[in-house]
Amino acid sequence: MLRSLVGSEMCIRDRLKAEYKKVLDWQKAQQKQANDKAVADAEQLAERLKGGAQRATVLELDGDKAILQNVIKAFHKIAPEIAIMTVGKNATANTLTVICETPKELQDALPAKDWCSEAVAVAGGKGGGKADRAQGAAKEACDKVEAVCEAAVMFANNRLN
């Protein structure tokens, strides 16, 4: 009797591991799909903005730090002269992550550190970094994503115009 219980426990454990792996694989696929869409959208936007008068942009995304970084990298390959801020919301954790980069020629007027700190402060978060790159975060803040984006746009407009 004891052997059969141990055997069934191992069988159940193996099945749970297999199901857990399926869930992880599904989550990875969803993350990749979200990343690919966000990068493609950023590339399209960069193509439209490059060579124009706009010197900064703010993008709101669903995603984590990795997606935000990939979006910035893709955007700057096409339009390196434009400052970019990505505001990512994680609805599951109810957090916001902000990452921004400012090109060298705009760093005196729009330091990334100040831009990030001002935007994320609206949601009760904190940011830091340098003039070229900064990041910040806010907890319990998904409902404040629009306010963060608006503060970022206002700050950039005031500094660049």
XYZ file of N, CA and C in Angstrom:
483
model
N 0.829 -1.201 0.000
C 0.000 0.000 0.000
C 0.862 1.249 0.000
N 1.898 1.234 0.804
C 2.777 2.394 0.891
C 3.451 2.681 -0.444
N 3.876 1.647 -1.125
C 4.534 1.822 -2.418
C 3.586 2.428 -3.440
N 2.385 2.006 -3.480
C 1.454 2.531 -4.468
C 1.140 4.005 -4.205
N 1.078 4.433 -2.961
C 0.856 5.841 -2.652
C 2.052 6.685 -3.073
N 3.246 6.204 -2.810
C 4.451 6.927 -3.211
C 4.505 7.013 -4.724
N 4.186 5.934 -5.393
C 4.188 5.927 -6.859
C 3.194 6.906 -7.427
N 1.965 6.962 -6.867
C 0.989 7.915 -7.381
C 1.364 9.343 -7.085
N 1.995 9.579 -5.932
C 2.450 10.935 -5.612
C 3.487 11.403 -6.625
N 4.389 10.503 -7.011
C 5.406 10.861 -7.996
C 4.761 11.121 -9.348
N 3.777 10.316 -9.692
C 3.077 10.504 -10.962
C 2.362 11.858 -10.988
N 1.700 12.187 -9.905
C 1.016 13.482 -9.803
C 2.024 14.617 -9.884
N 3.139 14.489 -9.197
C 4.175 15.513 -9.219
C 4.706 15.704 -10.645
N 4.937 14.639 -11.343
C 5.423 14.711 -12.725
C 4.396 15.391 -13.627
N 3.128 15.061 -13.433
C 2.085 15.704 -14.242
C 1.984 17.186 -13.919
N 2.099 17.542 -12.650
C 2.072 18.959 -12.273
C 3.246 19.713 -12.889
N 4.420 19.096 -12.868
C 5.594 19.724 -13.488
C 5.366 19.947 -14.976
N 4.789 18.961 -15.631
C 4.515 19.069 -17.068
C 3.513 20.198 -17.346
N 2.477 20.291 -16.536
C 1.483 21.360 -16.710
C 2.104 22.726 -16.429
N 2.917 22.796 -15.406
C 3.596 24.050 -15.067
C 4.490 24.493 -16.221
N 5.191 23.551 -16.837
C 6.044 23.873 -17.981
C 5.199 24.422 -19.131
N 4.015 23.836 -19.346
C 3.124 24.334 -20.398
C 2.720 25.780 -20.127
N 2.408 26.075 -18.868
C 2.033 27.448 -18.499
C 3.201 28.405 -18.747
N 4.392 28.002 -18.333
C 5.576 28.841 -18.557
C 5.835 29.060 -20.040
N 5.706 28.026 -20.833
C 5.894 28.147 -22.283
C 4.862 29.092 -22.884
N 3.616 28.991 -22.433
C 2.570 29.881 -22.915
C 2.877 31.334 -22.543
N 3.333 31.554 -21.288
C 3.675 32.909 -20.855
C 4.818 33.477 -21.691
N 5.814 32.656 -21.977
C 6.938 33.107 -22.814
C 6.460 33.477 -24.214
N 5.574 32.686 -24.760
C 5.038 32.970 -26.092
C 4.246 34.275 -26.091
N 3.460 34.495 -25.043
C 2.695 35.740 -24.929
C 3.632 36.938 -24.801
N 4.691 36.782 -24.003
C 5.674 37.848 -23.808
C 6.374 38.176 -25.127
N 6.742 37.146 -25.873
C 7.413 37.353 -27.159
C 6.482 38.063 -28.133
N 5.231 37.646 -28.154
C 4.248 38.272 -29.036
C 4.068 39.751 -28.680
N 3.960 40.057 -27.400
C 3.822 41.446 -26.958
C 5.070 42.252 -27.315
N 6.231 41.663 -27.105
C 7.492 42.331 -27.433
C 7.567 42.634 -28.925
N 7.276 41.649 -29.755
C 7.365 41.826 -31.204
C 6.408 42.909 -31.698
N 5.205 42.932 -31.156
C 4.230 43.962 -31.557
C 4.691 45.346 -31.111
N 5.163 45.453 -29.881
C 5.619 46.748 -29.372
C 6.806 47.271 -30.178
N 7.738 46.398 -30.504
C 8.908 46.801 -31.297
C 8.473 47.238 -32.697
N 7.588 46.476 -33.330
C 7.107 46.836 -34.668
C 6.386 48.187 -34.649
N 5.556 48.423 -33.640
C 4.856 49.706 -33.516
C 5.847 50.854 -33.320
N 6.870 50.627 -32.507
C 7.886 51.658 -32.266
C 8.666 51.959 -33.544
N 8.968 50.937 -34.306
C 9.686 51.145 -35.564
C 8.854 51.966 -36.547
N 7.558 51.674 -36.618
C 6.666 52.449 -37.490
C 6.620 53.911 -37.058
N 6.506 54.140 -35.768
C 6.473 55.501 -35.253
C 7.785 56.224 -35.554
N 8.900 55.570 -35.338
C 10.208 56.173 -35.591
C 10.352 56.562 -37.057
N 9.871 55.711 -37.943
C 9.922 56.018 -39.381
C 9.125 57.282 -39.692
N 7.957 57.426 -39.064
C 7.114 58.613 -39.286
C 7.748 59.878 -38.717
N 8.448 59.759 -37.582
C 8.966 60.941 -36.892
C 10.360 61.370 -37.348
N 11.155 60.445 -37.866
C 12.547 60.780 -38.184
C 12.600 61.912 -39.215
N 13.537 62.807 -38.982
C 13.714 63.939 -39.878
C 12.687 65.044 -39.714
N 11.738 64.880 -38.809
C 10.696 65.886 -38.606
C 11.050 66.858 -37.488
N 10.066 67.633 -37.091
C 10.287 68.664 -36.072
C 10.173 68.126 -34.642
N 9.511 67.011 -34.452
C 9.319 66.478 -33.104
C 10.643 65.963 -32.551
N 10.960 66.413 -31.323
C 12.248 66.039 -30.734
C 12.128 65.081 -29.560
N 10.898 64.774 -29.138
C 10.692 63.833 -28.030
C 9.350 63.144 -28.202
N 9.269 61.929 -27.666
C 8.009 61.187 -27.709
C 7.866 60.347 -26.445
N 6.623 60.076 -26.088
C 6.315 59.259 -24.912
C 5.404 58.133 -25.373
N 5.801 56.898 -25.045
C 5.025 55.734 -25.454
C 4.510 54.980 -24.234
N 3.222 54.684 -24.240
C 2.624 53.865 -23.179
C 2.510 52.437 -23.695
N 2.994 51.488 -22.913
C 3.017 50.092 -23.333
C 2.543 49.177 -22.212
N 2.054 48.011 -22.598
C 1.842 46.937 -21.634
C 3.100 46.095 -21.703
N 3.820 46.030 -20.610
C 5.021 45.220 -20.661
C 5.996 45.509 -19.556
N 7.020 44.678 -19.523
C 8.035 44.785 -18.489
C 9.252 45.558 -18.986
N 10.249 45.612 -18.143
C 11.467 46.357 -18.421
C 12.138 45.893 -19.721
N 12.153 44.594 -19.964
C 12.793 44.063 -21.166
C 12.116 44.582 -22.430
N 10.781 44.604 -22.439
C 10.061 45.122 -23.601
C 10.350 46.604 -23.783
N 10.353 47.365 -22.701
C 10.628 48.800 -22.796
C 12.014 49.045 -23.388
N 12.996 48.291 -22.936
C 14.353 48.447 -23.454
C 14.433 48.079 -24.930
N 13.755 47.012 -25.325
C 13.759 46.618 -26.729
C 13.098 47.658 -27.616
N 12.036 48.277 -27.124
C 11.348 49.325 -27.872
C 12.274 50.527 -28.071
N 12.948 50.938 -27.007
C 13.863 52.080 -27.114
C 14.987 51.773 -28.095
N 15.546 50.600 -28.004
C 16.640 50.200 -28.895
C 16.184 50.231 -30.361
N 15.020 49.658 -30.642
C 14.494 49.637 -32.013
C 14.184 51.045 -32.509
N 13.596 51.857 -31.653
C 13.245 53.228 -32.014
C 14.506 54.026 -32.354
N 15.525 53.916 -31.516
C 16.744 54.702 -31.716
C 17.596 54.221 -32.876
N 17.409 53.019 -33.342
C 18.095 52.576 -34.557
C 17.619 53.389 -35.755
N 16.364 53.785 -35.719
C 15.754 54.504 -36.836
C 15.794 56.014 -36.623
N 15.524 56.466 -35.408
C 15.437 57.905 -35.113
C 16.262 58.246 -33.873
N 17.586 58.186 -33.973
C 18.428 58.424 -32.796
C 18.415 59.867 -32.290
N 17.907 60.770 -33.101
C 17.886 62.184 -32.723
C 16.695 62.561 -31.844
N 15.787 61.631 -31.607
C 14.568 61.910 -30.842
C 14.666 61.283 -29.456
N 14.367 62.085 -28.434
C 14.305 61.572 -27.060
C 13.049 60.708 -26.932
N 13.170 59.613 -26.214
C 12.031 58.702 -26.066
C 11.867 58.278 -24.616
N 10.614 58.256 -24.190
C 10.263 57.720 -22.877
C 9.249 56.614 -23.098
N 9.506 55.475 -22.454
C 8.543 54.376 -22.481
C 7.969 54.220 -21.080
N 6.662 54.105 -21.012
C 5.968 53.909 -19.744
C 5.254 52.565 -19.848
N 5.748 51.605 -19.095
C 5.192 50.261 -19.153
C 4.354 49.956 -17.938
N 3.186 49.392 -18.189
C 2.341 49.019 -17.056
C 2.270 47.504 -16.960
N 2.335 47.047 -15.738
C 2.195 45.630 -15.428
C 0.938 45.509 -14.580
N -0.158 45.166 -15.222
C -1.448 45.125 -14.534
C -1.479 44.063 -13.429
N -0.779 42.968 -13.640
C -0.766 41.900 -12.636
C -0.145 42.378 -11.333
N 0.967 43.093 -11.441
C 1.664 43.591 -10.250
C 1.208 44.996 -9.861
N 0.376 45.633 -10.713
C -0.094 47.001 -10.489
C 1.072 47.980 -10.337
N 2.044 47.857 -11.243
C 3.218 48.730 -11.211
C 3.436 49.394 -12.556
N 4.144 50.503 -12.506
C 4.594 51.198 -13.716
C 6.109 51.198 -13.723
N 6.672 51.017 -14.903
C 8.109 51.144 -15.097
C 8.325 52.181 -16.176
N 9.264 53.078 -15.942
C 9.573 54.136 -16.905
C 11.047 54.036 -17.263
N 11.326 54.054 -18.561
C 12.700 54.108 -19.049
C 12.742 55.165 -20.141
N 13.745 56.015 -20.075
C 13.868 57.031 -21.120
C 15.325 57.226 -21.521
N 15.488 57.688 -22.756
C 16.803 58.013 -23.285
C 16.719 59.336 -24.024
N 17.734 60.152 -23.814
C 17.820 61.449 -24.462
C 19.116 61.506 -25.264
N 19.031 61.873 -26.557
C 20.258 61.971 -27.348
C 21.152 63.108 -26.854
N 22.425 62.992 -27.142
C 23.420 63.936 -26.641
C 23.053 65.398 -26.913
N 22.575 65.685 -28.106
C 22.260 67.077 -28.465
C 21.069 67.654 -27.705
N 20.292 66.834 -27.020
C 19.146 67.326 -26.241
C 19.355 67.223 -24.732
N 20.480 66.675 -24.296
C 20.670 66.396 -22.871
C 20.721 67.642 -21.993
N 21.186 68.756 -22.506
C 21.188 69.984 -21.694
C 19.768 70.473 -21.443
N 18.927 70.410 -22.468
C 17.551 70.886 -22.336
C 16.633 69.854 -21.678
N 16.861 68.565 -21.952
C 15.971 67.509 -21.474
C 16.787 66.344 -20.914
N 17.389 66.541 -19.734
C 18.137 65.425 -19.145
C 17.185 64.272 -18.799
N 17.559 63.077 -19.210
C 16.702 61.901 -18.975
C 16.386 61.734 -17.491
N 17.366 61.991 -16.636
C 17.172 61.832 -15.192
C 16.029 62.718 -14.681
N 16.030 63.977 -15.082
C 14.977 64.905 -14.648
C 13.630 64.547 -15.269
N 13.664 64.201 -16.549
C 12.439 63.851 -17.278
C 11.753 62.650 -16.619
N 12.524 61.636 -16.335
C 11.996 60.416 -15.716
C 11.470 60.701 -14.308
N 12.256 61.399 -13.517
C 11.859 61.687 -12.128
C 10.564 62.483 -12.071
N 10.437 63.491 -12.913
C 9.221 64.313 -12.932
C 7.997 63.496 -13.330
N 8.149 62.647 -14.324
C 7.006 61.867 -14.806
C 6.541 60.850 -13.773
N 7.463 60.084 -13.235
C 7.099 58.994 -12.326
C 6.648 59.524 -10.958
N 7.051 60.733 -10.612
C 6.638 61.328 -9.337
C 5.118 61.513 -9.263
N 4.492 61.732 -10.404
C 3.039 61.902 -10.466
C 2.320 60.665 -9.922
N 2.954 59.496 -10.062
C 2.357 58.246 -9.584
C 2.922 57.817 -8.237
N 3.677 58.711 -7.590
C 4.250 58.384 -6.295
C 5.503 57.532 -6.386
N 6.099 57.472 -7.574
C 7.297 56.666 -7.761
C 8.560 57.492 -7.726
N 9.669 56.817 -7.935
C 10.973 57.467 -7.945
C 11.738 57.042 -9.178
N 12.595 57.949 -9.633
C 13.416 57.651 -10.793
C 14.817 58.179 -10.588
N 15.710 57.698 -11.409
C 17.084 58.159 -11.345
C 17.843 57.715 -12.568
N 19.036 58.228 -12.679
C 19.860 57.874 -13.830
C 20.804 58.998 -14.164
N 21.081 59.137 -15.438
C 21.997 60.159 -15.935
C 21.290 60.982 -16.994
N 22.025 61.932 -17.562
C 21.431 62.809 -18.562
C 21.016 62.057 -19.821
N 21.709 60.962 -20.134
C 21.400 60.229 -21.365
C 20.363 59.119 -21.179
N 20.306 58.536 -19.995
C 19.398 57.404 -19.764
C 18.964 57.386 -18.300
N 17.682 57.085 -18.091
C 17.168 57.014 -16.726
C 16.015 56.028 -16.678
N 15.716 55.590 -15.453
C 14.572 54.710 -15.267
C 13.938 54.972 -13.908
N 12.691 54.591 -13.803
C 11.977 54.770 -12.552
C 10.838 53.783 -12.454
N 10.214 53.746 -11.300
C 9.104 52.819 -11.082
C 8.150 53.384 -10.042
N 6.918 52.905 -10.120
C 5.894 53.283 -9.142
C 5.027 52.061 -8.856
N 4.765 51.836 -7.571
C 3.921 50.717 -7.153
C 2.481 51.179 -7.022
N 1.566 50.237 -7.144
C 0.128 50.534 -7.022
C -0.240 51.726 -7.907
N 0.170 51.683 -9.182
C 0.082 52.889 -9.995
C -0.484 52.700 -11.397
N -0.975 51.542 -11.750
C -1.477 51.344 -13.116
C -2.581 52.337 -13.487
N -3.363 52.736 -12.511
C -4.433 53.694 -12.782
C -3.906 55.110 -13.019
N -2.609 55.316 -12.840
C -2.017 56.644 -13.024
C -1.169 56.744 -14.295
N -1.261 55.742 -15.163
C -0.409 55.715 -16.353
C -0.652 56.927 -17.259
N -1.903 57.327 -17.434
C -2.189 58.496 -18.281
C -1.605 59.766 -17.673
N -1.710 59.916 -16.372
C -1.149 61.097 -15.709
C 0.368 61.140 -15.846
N 1.014 59.979 -15.761
C 2.468 59.914 -15.925
C 2.848 60.330 -17.345
N 2.129 59.807 -18.321
C 2.419 60.160 -19.721
C 2.181 61.653 -19.979
N 1.099 62.182 -19.442
C 0.812 63.612 -19.604
C 1.898 64.465 -18.954
N 2.332 64.095 -17.764
C 3.401 64.843 -17.088
C 4.688 64.784 -17.901
N 4.969 63.638 -18.496
C 6.176 63.490 -19.315
C 6.111 64.374 -20.553
N 4.970 64.408 -21.206
C 4.799 65.249 -22.399
C 4.928 66.725 -22.026
N 4.274 67.128 -20.945
C 4.339 68.534 -20.513
C 5.777 68.933 -20.178
N 6.476 68.080 -19.460
C 7.857 68.371 -19.080
C 8.728 68.521 -20.323
N 8.599 67.598 -21.256
C 9.400 67.670 -22.490
C 9.049 68.914 -23.286
N 7.773 69.217 -23.416
C 7.357 70.411 -24.164
C 7.924 71.685 -23.519
N 7.834 71.766 -22.205
C 8.362 72.955 -21.513
C 9.868 73.091 -21.694
N 10.571 72.004 -21.690
C 12.019 72.053 -21.811
C 12.519 72.258 -23.242
N 11.783 71.752 -24.207
C 12.257 71.787 -25.587
C 11.672 72.925 -26.412
N 10.613 73.565 -25.933
C 9.987 74.649 -26.720
C 10.194 76.001 -26.084
